[in-house]
PDB file of C-alpha atoms in Angstrom:
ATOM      1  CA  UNK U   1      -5.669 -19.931 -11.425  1.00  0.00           C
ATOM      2  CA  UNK U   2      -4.589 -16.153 -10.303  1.00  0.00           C
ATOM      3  CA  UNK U   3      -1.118 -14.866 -11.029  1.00  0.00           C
ATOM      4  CA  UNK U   4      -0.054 -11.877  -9.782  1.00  0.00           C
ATOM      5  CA  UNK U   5       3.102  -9.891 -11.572  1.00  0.00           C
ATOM      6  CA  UNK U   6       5.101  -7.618  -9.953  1.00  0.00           C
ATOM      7  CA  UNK U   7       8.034  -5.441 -12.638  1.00  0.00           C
ATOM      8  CA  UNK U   8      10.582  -3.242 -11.954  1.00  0.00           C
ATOM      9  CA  UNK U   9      12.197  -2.033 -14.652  1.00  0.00           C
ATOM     10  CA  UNK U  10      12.088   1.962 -15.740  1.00  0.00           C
ATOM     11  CA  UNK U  11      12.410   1.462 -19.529  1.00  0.00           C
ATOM     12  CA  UNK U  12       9.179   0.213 -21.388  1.00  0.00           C
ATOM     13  CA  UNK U  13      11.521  -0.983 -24.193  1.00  0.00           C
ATOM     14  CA  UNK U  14      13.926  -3.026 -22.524  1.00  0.00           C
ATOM     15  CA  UNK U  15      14.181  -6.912 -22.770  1.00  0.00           C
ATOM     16  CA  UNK U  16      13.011  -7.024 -18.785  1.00  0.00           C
ATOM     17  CA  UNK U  17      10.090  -5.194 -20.119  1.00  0.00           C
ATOM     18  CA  UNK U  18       9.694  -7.695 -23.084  1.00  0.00           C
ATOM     19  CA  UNK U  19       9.597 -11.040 -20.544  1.00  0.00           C
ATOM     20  CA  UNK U  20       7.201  -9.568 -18.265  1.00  0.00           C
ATOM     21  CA  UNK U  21       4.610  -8.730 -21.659  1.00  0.00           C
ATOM     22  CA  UNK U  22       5.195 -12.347 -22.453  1.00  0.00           C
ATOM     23  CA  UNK U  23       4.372 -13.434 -19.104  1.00  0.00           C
ATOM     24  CA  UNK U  24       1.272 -12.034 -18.658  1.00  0.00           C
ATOM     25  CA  UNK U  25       0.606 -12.595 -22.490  1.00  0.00           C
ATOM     26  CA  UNK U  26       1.520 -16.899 -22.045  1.00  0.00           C
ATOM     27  CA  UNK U  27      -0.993 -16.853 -18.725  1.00  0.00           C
ATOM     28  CA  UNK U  28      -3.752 -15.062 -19.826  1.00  0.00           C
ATOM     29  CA  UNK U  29      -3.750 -17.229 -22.895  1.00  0.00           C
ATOM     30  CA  UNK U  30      -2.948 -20.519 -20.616  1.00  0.00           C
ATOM     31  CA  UNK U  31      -6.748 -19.470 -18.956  1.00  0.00           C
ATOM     32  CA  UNK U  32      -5.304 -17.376 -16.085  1.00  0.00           C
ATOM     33  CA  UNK U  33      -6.318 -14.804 -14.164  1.00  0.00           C
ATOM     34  CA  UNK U  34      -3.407 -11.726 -14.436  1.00  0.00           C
ATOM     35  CA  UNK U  35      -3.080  -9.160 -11.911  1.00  0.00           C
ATOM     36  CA  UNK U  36       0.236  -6.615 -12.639  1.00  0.00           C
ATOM     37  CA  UNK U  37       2.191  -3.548 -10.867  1.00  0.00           C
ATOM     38  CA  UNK U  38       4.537  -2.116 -12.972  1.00  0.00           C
ATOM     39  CA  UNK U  39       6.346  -0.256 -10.130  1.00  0.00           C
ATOM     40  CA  UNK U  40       7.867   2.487 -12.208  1.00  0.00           C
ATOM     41  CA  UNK U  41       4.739   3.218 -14.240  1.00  0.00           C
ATOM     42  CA  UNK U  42       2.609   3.522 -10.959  1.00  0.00           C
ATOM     43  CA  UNK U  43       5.699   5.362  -9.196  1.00  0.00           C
ATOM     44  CA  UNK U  44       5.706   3.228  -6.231  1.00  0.00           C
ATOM     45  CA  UNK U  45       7.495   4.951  -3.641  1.00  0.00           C
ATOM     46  CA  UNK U  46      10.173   2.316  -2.442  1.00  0.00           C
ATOM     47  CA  UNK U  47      10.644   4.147   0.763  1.00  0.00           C
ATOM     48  CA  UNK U  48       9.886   3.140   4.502  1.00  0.00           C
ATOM     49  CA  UNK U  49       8.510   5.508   6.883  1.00  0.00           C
ATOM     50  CA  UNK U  50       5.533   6.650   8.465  1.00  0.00           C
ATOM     51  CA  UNK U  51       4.114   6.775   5.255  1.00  0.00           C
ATOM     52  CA  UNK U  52       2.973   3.355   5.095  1.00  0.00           C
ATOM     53  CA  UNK U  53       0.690   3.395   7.565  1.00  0.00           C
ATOM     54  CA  UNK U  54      -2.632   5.286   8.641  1.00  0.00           C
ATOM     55  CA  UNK U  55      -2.677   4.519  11.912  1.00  0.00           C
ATOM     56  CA  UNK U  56       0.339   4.883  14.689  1.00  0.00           C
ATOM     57  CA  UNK U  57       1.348   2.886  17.814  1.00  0.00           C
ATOM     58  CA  UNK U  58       4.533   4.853  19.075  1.00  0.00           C
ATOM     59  CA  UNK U  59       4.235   8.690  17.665  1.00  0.00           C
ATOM     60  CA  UNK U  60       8.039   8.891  19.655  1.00  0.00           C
ATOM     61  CA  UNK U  61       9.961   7.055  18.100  1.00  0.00           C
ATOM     62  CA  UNK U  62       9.598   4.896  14.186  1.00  0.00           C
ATOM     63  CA  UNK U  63      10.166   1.182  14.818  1.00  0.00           C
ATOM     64  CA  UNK U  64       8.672  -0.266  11.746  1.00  0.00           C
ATOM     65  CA  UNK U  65       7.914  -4.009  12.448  1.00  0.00           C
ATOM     66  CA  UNK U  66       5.884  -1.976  15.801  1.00  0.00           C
ATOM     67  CA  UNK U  67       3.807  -0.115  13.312  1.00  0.00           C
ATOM     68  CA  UNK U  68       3.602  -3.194  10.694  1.00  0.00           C
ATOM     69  CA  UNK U  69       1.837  -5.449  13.310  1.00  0.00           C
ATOM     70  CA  UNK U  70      -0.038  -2.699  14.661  1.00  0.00           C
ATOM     71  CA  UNK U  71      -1.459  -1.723  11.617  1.00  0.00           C
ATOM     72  CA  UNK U  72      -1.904  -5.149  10.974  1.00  0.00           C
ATOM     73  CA  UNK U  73      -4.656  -5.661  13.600  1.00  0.00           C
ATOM     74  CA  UNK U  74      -6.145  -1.982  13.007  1.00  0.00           C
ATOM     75  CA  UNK U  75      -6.713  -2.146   9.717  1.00  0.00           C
ATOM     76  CA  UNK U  76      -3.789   0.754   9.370  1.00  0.00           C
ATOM     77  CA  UNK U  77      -1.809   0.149   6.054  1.00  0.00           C
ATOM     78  CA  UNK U  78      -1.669   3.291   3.675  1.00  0.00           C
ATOM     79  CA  UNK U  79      -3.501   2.442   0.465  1.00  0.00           C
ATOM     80  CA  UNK U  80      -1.250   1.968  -2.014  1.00  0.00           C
ATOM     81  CA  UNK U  81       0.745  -0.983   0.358  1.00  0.00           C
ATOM     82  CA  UNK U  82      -2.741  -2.744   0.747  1.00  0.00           C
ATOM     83  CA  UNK U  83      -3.564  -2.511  -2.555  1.00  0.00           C
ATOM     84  CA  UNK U  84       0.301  -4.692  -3.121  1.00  0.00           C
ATOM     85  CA  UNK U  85      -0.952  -6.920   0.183  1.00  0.00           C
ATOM     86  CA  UNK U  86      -4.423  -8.046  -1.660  1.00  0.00           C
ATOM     87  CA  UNK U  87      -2.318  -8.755  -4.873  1.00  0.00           C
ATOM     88  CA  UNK U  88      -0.510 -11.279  -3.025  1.00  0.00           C
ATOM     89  CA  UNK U  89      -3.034 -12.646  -1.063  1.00  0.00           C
ATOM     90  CA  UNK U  90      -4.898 -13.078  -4.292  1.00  0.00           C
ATOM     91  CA  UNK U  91      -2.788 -15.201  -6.182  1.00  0.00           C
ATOM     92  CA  UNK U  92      -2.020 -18.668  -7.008  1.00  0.00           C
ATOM     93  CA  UNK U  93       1.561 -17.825  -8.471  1.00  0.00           C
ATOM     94  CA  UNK U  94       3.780 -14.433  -7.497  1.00  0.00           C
ATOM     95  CA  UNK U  95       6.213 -13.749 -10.028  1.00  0.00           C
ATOM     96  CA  UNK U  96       8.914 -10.913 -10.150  1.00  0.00           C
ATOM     97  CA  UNK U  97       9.990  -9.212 -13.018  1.00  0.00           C
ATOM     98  CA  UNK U  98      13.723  -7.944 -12.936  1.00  0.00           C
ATOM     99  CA  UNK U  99      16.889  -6.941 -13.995  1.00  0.00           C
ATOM    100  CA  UNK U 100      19.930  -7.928 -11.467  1.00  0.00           C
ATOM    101  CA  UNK U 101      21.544  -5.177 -10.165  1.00  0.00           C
ATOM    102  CA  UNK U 102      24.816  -4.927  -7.242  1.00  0.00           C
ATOM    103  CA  UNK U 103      23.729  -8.982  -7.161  1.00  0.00           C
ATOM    104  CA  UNK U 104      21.049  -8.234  -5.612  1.00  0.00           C
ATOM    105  CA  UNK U 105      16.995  -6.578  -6.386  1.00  0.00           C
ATOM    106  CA  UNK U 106      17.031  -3.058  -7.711  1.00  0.00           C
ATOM    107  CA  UNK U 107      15.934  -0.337  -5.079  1.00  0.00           C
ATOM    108  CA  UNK U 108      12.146  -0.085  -6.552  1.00  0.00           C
ATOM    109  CA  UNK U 109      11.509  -4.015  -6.033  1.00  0.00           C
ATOM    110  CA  UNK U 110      13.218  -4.062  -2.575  1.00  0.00           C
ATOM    111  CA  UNK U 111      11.722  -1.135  -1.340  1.00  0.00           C
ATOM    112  CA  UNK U 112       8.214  -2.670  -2.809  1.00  0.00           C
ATOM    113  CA  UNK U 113       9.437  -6.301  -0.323  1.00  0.00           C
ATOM    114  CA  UNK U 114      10.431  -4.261   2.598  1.00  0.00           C
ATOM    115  CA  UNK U 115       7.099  -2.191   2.647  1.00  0.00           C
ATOM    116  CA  UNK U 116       4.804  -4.773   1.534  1.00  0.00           C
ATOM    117  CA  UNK U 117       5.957  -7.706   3.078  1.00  0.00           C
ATOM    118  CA  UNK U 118       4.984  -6.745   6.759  1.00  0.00           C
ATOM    119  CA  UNK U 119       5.025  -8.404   9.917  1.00  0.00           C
ATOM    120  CA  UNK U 120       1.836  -9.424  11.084  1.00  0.00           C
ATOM    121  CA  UNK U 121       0.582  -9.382   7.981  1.00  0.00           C
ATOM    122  CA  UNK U 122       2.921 -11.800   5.814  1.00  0.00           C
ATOM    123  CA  UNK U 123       4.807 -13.305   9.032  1.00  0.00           C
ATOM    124  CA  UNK U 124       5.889 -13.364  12.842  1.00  0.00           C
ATOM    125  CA  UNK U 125       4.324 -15.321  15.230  1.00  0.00           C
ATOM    126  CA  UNK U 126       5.763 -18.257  14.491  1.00  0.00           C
ATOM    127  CA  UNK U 127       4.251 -18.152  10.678  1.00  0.00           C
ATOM    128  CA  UNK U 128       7.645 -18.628   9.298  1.00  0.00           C
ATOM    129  CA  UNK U 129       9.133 -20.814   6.169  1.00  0.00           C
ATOM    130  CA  UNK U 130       7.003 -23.730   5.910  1.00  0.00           C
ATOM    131  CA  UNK U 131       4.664 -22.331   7.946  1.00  0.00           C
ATOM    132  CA  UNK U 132       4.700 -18.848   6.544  1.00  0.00           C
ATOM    133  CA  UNK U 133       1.430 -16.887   5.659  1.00  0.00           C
ATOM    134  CA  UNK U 134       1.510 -17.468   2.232  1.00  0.00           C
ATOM    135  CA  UNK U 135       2.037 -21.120   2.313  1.00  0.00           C
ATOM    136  CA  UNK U 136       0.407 -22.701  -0.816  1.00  0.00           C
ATOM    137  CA  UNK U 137       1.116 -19.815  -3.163  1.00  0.00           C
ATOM    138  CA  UNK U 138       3.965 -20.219  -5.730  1.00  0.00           C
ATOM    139  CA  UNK U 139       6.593 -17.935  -6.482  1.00  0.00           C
ATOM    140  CA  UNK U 140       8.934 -17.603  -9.801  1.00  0.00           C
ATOM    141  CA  UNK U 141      12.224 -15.146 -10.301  1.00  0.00           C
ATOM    142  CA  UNK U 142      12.427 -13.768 -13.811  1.00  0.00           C
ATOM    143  CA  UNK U 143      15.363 -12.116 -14.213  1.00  0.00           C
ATOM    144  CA  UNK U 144      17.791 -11.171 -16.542  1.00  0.00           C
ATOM    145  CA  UNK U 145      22.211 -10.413 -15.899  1.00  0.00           C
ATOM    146  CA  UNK U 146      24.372  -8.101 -17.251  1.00  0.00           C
ATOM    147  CA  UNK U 147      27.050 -11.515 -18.483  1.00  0.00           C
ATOM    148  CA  UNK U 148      26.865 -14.416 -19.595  1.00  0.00           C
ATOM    149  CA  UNK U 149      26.429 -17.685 -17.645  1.00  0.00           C
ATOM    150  CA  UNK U 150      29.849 -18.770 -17.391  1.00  0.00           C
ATOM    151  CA  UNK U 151      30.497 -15.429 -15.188  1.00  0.00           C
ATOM    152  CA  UNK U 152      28.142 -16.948 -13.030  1.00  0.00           C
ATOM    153  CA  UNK U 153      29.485 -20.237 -12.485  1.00  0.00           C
ATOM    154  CA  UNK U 154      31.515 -21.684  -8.997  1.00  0.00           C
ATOM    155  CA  UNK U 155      34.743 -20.056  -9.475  1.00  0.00           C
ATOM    156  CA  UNK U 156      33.208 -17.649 -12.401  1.00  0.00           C
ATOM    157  CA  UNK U 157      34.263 -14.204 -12.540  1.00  0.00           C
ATOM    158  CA  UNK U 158      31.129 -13.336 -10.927  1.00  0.00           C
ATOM    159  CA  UNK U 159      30.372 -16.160  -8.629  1.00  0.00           C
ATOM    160  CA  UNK U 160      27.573 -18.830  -8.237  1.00  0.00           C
ATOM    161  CA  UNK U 161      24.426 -17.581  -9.557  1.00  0.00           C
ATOM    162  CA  UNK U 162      22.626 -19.763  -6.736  1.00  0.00           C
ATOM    163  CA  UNK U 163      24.826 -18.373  -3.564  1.00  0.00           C
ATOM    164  CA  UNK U 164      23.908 -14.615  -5.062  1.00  0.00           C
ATOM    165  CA  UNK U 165      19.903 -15.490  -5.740  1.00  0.00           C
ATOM    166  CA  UNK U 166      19.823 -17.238  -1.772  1.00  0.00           C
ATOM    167  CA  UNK U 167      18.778 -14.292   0.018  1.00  0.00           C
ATOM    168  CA  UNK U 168      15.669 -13.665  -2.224  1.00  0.00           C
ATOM    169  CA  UNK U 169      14.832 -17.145  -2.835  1.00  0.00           C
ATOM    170  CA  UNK U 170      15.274 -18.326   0.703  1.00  0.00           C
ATOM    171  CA  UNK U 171      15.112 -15.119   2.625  1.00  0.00           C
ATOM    172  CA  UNK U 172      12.072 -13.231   1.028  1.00  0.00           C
ATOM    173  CA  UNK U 173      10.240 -15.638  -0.573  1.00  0.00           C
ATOM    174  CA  UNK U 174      10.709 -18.794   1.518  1.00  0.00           C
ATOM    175  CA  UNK U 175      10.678 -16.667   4.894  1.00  0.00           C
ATOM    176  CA  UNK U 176       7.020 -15.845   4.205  1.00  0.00           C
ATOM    177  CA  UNK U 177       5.947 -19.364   3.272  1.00  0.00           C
ATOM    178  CA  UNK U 178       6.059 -19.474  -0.646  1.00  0.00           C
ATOM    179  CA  UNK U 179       7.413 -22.178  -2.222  1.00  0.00           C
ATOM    180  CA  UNK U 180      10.042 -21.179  -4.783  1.00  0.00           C
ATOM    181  CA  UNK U 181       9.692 -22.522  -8.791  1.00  0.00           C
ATOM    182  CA  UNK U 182      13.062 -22.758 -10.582  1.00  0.00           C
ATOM    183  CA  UNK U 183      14.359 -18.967 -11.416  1.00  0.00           C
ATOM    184  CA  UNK U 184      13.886 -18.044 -15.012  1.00  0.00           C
ATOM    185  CA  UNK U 185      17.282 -16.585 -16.163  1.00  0.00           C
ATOM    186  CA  UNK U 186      18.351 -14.641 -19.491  1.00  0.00           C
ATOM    187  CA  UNK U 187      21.907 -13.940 -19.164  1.00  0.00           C
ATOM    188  CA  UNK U 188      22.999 -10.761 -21.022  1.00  0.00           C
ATOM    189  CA  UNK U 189      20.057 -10.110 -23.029  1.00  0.00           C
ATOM    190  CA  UNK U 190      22.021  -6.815 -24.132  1.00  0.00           C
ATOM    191  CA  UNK U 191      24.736  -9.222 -25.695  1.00  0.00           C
ATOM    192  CA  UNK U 192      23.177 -11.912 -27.827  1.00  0.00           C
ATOM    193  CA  UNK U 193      21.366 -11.992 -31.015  1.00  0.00           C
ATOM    194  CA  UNK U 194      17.956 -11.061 -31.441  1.00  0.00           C
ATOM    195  CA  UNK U 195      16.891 -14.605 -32.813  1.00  0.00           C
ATOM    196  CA  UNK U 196      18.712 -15.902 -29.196  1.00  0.00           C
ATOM    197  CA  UNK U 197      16.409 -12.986 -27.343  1.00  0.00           C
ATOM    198  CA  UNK U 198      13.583 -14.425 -29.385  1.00  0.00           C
ATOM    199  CA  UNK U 199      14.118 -17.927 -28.201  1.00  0.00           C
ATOM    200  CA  UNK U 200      14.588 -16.829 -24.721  1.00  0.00           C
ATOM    201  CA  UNK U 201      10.836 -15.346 -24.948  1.00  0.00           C
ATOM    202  CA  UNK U 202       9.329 -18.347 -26.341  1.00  0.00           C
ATOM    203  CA  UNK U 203      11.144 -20.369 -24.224  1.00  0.00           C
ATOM    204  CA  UNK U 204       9.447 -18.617 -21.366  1.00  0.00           C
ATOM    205  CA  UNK U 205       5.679 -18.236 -22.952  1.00  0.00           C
ATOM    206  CA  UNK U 206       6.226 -22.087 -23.063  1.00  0.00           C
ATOM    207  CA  UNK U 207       7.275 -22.432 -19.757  1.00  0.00           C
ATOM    208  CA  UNK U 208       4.130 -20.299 -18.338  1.00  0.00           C
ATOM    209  CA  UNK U 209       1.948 -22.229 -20.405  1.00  0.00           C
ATOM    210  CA  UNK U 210       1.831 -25.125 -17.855  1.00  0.00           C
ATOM    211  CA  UNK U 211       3.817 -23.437 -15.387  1.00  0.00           C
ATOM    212  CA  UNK U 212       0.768 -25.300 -12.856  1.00  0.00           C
ATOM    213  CA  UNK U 213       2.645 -28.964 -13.447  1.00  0.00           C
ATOM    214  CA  UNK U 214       6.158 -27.214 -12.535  1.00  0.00           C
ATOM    215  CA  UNK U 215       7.039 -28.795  -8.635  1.00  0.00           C
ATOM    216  CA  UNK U 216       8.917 -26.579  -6.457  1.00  0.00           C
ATOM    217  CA  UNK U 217      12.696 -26.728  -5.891  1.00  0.00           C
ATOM    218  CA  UNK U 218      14.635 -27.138  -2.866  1.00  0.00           C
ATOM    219  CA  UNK U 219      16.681 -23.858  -2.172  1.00  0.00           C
ATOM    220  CA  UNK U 220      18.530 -25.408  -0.087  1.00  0.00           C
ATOM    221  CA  UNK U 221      20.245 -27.738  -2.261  1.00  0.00           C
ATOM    222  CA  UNK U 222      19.847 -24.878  -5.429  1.00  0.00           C
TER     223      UNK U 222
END
């Protein structure tokens, strides 16, 4: 079993930072194989451009998804972004490691989705959803919120929690053919007690521990 963790979070000492130890902690110890990018200690470079690739189709004009599935049958990623591509196509289970920001991924994780995930490589052609690339693999949210869950309730303050996670469940992971595991929430880690922050962790080790019986959910009715 391969699992393959992918954390964005810029402080070492945060409680995003404490999940994703315990993550690859629980799995190693559960008898899997752990591969990791922690995106601010390598300094990923969220950014799209030319940069991504080594080869070029149109040197007139940048049309990304032109380059992606160019590069894709030339052999023309940049090395750092195939270096993220074999990650994925390595594992068993893809989990993200994150806070939520603006209800949505913080710049370093989307930028790592919008340069990794390329066409031709991780879909188009049809190879969509259930028939995505990467159909088989598993994928799990971690995530933490800045409130508490009741903010996050229909008609909360903040609004369904499933309506806001949609478009990463459903339109990044889904889209390329991964089947989606229930999200693993802490709400307001920065609020509650430290013995509630230290159940939340062992909650989660336990969780990981036979995360392989977990069946996936239906987004759609999440």
């Amino acid at each position: 079993m391969k699992a393959f963790i992918v954390f964005a979070h810029p402080e070492p000492k945060s409680f995003n930072a404490a999940l994703f130890r315990t993550a690859r902690e629980a799995l190693a110890g559960a008898g899997w194989e752990v591969r990791v990018s922690d995106l601010h200690a390598m300094g990923f470079n969220p950014v799209s451009d030319r940069r991504n690739f080594t080869t070029v189709k149109d040197p007139d004009t940048y049309k990304q998804q032109v380059e992606e599935l160019h590069a894709t049958g030339a052999g023309g990623f940049a090395p750092d972004l195939e270096e993220e591509m074999a990650k994925l196509e390595w594992c068993d289970l893809f989990i993200m490691q994150t806070p939520l920001w603006w209800f949505g991924l913080p710049a370093m994780l989307k930028g790592w989705a919008d340069r990794v995930l390329a066409m031709g490589r991780f879909y188009g052609d049809g190879r969509f959803y259930e028939q995505g690339v990467l159909r088989g693999r598993r994928a799990l949210l971690s995530l933490t919120t800045g409130g508490p869950p009741e903010a996050y309730e229909k008609g909360g303050f903040n609004g369904d929690i499933q309506a806001i996670l949609r478009p990463i469940l459903r339109g990044i992971c889904e889209f390329v053919g991964l089947s989606v595991l229930a999200p693993n929430i802490v709400y307001a880690p920065a609020h509650i007690t430290a013995e509630e922050r230290a159940a939340a962790l062992a909650a989660y080790a336990a969780r990981l521990g036979s995360i392989e019986k977990e069946e996936p959910m239906d987004v759609g009715q999440y």
